[in-house]
CSV table of C-alpha atoms in Angstrom, one decimal:
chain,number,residue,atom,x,y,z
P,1,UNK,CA,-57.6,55.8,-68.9
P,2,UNK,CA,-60.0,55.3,-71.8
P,3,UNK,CA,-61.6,58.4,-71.5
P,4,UNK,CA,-58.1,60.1,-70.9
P,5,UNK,CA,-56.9,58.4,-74.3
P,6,UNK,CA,-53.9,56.7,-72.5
P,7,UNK,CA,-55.6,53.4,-73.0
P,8,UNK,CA,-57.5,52.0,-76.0
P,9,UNK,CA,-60.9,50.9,-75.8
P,10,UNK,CA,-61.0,47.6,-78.2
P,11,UNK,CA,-58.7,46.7,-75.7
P,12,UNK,CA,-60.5,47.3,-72.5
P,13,UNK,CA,-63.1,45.6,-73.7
P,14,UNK,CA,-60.6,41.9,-74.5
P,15,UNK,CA,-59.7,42.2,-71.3
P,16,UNK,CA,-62.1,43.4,-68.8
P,17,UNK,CA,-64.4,40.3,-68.8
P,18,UNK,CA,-65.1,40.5,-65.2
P,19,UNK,CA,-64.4,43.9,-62.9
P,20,UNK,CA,-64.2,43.8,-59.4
P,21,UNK,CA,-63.4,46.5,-57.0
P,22,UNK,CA,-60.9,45.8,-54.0
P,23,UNK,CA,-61.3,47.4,-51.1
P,24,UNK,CA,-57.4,48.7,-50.3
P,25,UNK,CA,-55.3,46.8,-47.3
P,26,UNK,CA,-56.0,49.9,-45.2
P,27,UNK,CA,-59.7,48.7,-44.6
P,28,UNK,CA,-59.0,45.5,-44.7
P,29,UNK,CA,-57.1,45.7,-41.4
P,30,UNK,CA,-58.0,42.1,-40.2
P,31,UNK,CA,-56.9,40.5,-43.8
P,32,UNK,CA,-53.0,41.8,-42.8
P,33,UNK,CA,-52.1,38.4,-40.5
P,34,UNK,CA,-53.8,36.1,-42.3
P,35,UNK,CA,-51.5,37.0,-45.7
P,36,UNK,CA,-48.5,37.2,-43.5
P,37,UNK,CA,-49.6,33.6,-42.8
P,38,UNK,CA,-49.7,32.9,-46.4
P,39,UNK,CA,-47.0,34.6,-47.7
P,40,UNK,CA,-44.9,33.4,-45.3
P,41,UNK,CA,-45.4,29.7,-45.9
P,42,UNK,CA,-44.4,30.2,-49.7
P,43,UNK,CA,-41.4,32.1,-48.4
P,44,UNK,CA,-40.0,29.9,-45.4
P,45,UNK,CA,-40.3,26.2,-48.0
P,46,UNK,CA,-38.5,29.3,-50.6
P,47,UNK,CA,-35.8,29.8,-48.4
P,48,UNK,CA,-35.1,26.7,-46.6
P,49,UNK,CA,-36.7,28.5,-43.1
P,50,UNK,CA,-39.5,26.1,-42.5
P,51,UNK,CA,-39.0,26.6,-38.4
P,52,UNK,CA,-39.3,30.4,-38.5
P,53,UNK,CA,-42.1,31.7,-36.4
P,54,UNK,CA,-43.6,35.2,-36.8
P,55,UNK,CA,-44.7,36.6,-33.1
P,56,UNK,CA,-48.0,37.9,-32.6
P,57,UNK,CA,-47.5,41.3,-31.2
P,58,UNK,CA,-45.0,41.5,-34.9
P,59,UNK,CA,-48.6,40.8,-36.8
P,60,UNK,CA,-50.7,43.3,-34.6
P,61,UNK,CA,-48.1,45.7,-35.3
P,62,UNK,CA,-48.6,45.2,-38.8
P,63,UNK,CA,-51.8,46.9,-38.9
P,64,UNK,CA,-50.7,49.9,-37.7
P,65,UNK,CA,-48.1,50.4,-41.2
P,66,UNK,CA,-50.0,52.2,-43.8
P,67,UNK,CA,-49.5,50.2,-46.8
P,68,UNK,CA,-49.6,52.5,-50.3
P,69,UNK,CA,-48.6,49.5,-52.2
P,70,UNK,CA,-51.2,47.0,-51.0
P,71,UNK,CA,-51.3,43.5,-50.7
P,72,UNK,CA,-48.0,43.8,-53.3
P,73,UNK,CA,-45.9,46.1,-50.8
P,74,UNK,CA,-47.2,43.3,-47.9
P,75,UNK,CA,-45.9,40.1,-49.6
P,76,UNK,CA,-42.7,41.8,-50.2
P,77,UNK,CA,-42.5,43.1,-47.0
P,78,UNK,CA,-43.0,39.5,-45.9
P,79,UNK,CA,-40.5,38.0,-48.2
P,80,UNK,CA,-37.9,40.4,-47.3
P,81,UNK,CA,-38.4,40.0,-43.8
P,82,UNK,CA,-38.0,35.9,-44.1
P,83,UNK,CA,-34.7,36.3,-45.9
P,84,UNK,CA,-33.3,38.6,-43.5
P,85,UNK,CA,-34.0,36.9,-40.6
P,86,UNK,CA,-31.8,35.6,-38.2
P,87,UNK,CA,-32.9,32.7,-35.7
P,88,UNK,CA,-36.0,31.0,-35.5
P,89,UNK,CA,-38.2,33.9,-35.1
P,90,UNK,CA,-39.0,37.4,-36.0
P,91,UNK,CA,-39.8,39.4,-33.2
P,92,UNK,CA,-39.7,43.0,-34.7
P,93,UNK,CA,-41.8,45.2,-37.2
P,94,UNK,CA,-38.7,46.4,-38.2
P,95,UNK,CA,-38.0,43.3,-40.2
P,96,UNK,CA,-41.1,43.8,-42.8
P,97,UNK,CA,-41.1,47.4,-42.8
P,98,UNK,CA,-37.7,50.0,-43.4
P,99,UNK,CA,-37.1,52.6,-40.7
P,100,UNK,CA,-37.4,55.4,-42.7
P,101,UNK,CA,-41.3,54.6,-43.5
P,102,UNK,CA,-43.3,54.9,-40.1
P,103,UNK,CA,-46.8,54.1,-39.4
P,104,UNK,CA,-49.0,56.9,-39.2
P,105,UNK,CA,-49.7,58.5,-35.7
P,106,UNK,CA,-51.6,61.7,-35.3
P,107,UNK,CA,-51.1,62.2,-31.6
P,108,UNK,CA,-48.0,64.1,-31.6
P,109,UNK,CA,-47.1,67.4,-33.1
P,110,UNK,CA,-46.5,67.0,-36.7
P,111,UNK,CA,-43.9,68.8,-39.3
P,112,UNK,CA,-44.7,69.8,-43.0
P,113,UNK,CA,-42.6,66.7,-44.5
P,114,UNK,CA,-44.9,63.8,-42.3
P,115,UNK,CA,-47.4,65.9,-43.2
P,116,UNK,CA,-47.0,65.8,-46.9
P,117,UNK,CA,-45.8,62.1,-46.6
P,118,UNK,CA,-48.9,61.2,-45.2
P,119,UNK,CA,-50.8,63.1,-47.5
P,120,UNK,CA,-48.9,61.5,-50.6
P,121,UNK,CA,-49.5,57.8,-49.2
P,122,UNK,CA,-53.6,58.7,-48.8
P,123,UNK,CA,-53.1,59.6,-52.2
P,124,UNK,CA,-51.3,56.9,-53.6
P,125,UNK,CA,-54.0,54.5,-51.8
P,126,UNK,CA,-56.8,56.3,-53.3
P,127,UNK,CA,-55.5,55.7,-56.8
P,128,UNK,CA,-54.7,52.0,-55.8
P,129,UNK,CA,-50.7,52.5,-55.9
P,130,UNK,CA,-50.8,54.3,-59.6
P,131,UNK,CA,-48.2,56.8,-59.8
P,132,UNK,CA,-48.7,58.2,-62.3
P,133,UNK,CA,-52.9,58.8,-61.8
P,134,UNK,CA,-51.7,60.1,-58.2
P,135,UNK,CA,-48.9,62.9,-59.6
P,136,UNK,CA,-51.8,63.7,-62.2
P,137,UNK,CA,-54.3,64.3,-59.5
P,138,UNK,CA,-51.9,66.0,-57.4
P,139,UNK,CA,-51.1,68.2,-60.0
P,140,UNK,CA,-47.5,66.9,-60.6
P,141,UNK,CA,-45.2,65.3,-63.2
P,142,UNK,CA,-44.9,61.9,-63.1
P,143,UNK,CA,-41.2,62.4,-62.2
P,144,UNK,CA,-41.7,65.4,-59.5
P,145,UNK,CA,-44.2,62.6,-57.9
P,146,UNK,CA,-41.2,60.3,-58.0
P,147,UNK,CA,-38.5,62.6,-56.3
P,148,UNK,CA,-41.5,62.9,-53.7
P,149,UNK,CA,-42.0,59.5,-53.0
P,150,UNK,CA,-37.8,58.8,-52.8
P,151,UNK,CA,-37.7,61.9,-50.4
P,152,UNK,CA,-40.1,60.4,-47.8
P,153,UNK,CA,-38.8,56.8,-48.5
P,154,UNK,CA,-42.2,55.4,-50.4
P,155,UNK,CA,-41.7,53.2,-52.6
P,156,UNK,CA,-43.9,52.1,-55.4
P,157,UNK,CA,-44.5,48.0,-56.0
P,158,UNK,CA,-46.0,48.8,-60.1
């Protein structure tokens, strides 16, 4: 951003005292329960559901969802499954993650839209959730990369 202008320098250099580089969620497979675990224990005390249980097969599941938005997208994902619950445990991917965002399967024969969507998620996890460094390397307008990501129901945690 620097280099690109978009970003001054004097200020880079206030702020950047130590850089580290995250590997995404994506290959970090393994991490996924272990922040559900965390995230949840914040969010249960938040929400007055200390008895709710999360089932096993819910957090292998987990590592199947392609998450753009990281270990952001994951939290919320947890948070918004805690407050939706209903009884003492959730037993369901469909509580962390919205049916209209699937996890990636290339076995079956695939149409131009997954296609893109998929393509458009790869991209947003290469550029570490930025939208707008994603629409610039896919050659879009910040806003065009927008009316993408609502089409295919991706939604950005910046």
């Amino acid at each position: 951003m620097v280099e690109d202008k978009e970003f001054r320098q004097d200020l880079l250099y206030r702020i950047n005292t130590v850089e580290m580089k995250l590997p995404s969620l994506q290959q970090r497979l393994d991490d996924i329960p272990l922040l559900v675990e965390h995230f949840s224990i914040i969010y249960r005390k938040k929400y007055h559901k200390e008895n709710l249980t999360i089932k096993p097969a819910v957090l292998e599941k987990l590592k199947t969802h392609s998450w753009a938005g990281n270990i952001r997208e994951l939290q919320h994902a947890t948070e918004r499954a805690i407050i939706l619950s209903e009884g003492n445990s959730i037993d369901s991917i469909d509580q962390f993650v919205s049916r209209t965002v699937k996890a990636v399967d290339h076995s079956e024969p695939r149409t131009m839209d997954e296609m893109e969507r998929d393509f458009i998620l790869s991209s947003l996890d290469q550029n570490q959730g930025n939208v707008t460094k994603t629409a610039e390397v896919l050659g879009l307008t910040r806003t065009a990369m927008y009316r993408r990501m609502k089409k295919h129901g991706i939604y950005s945690s910046n």
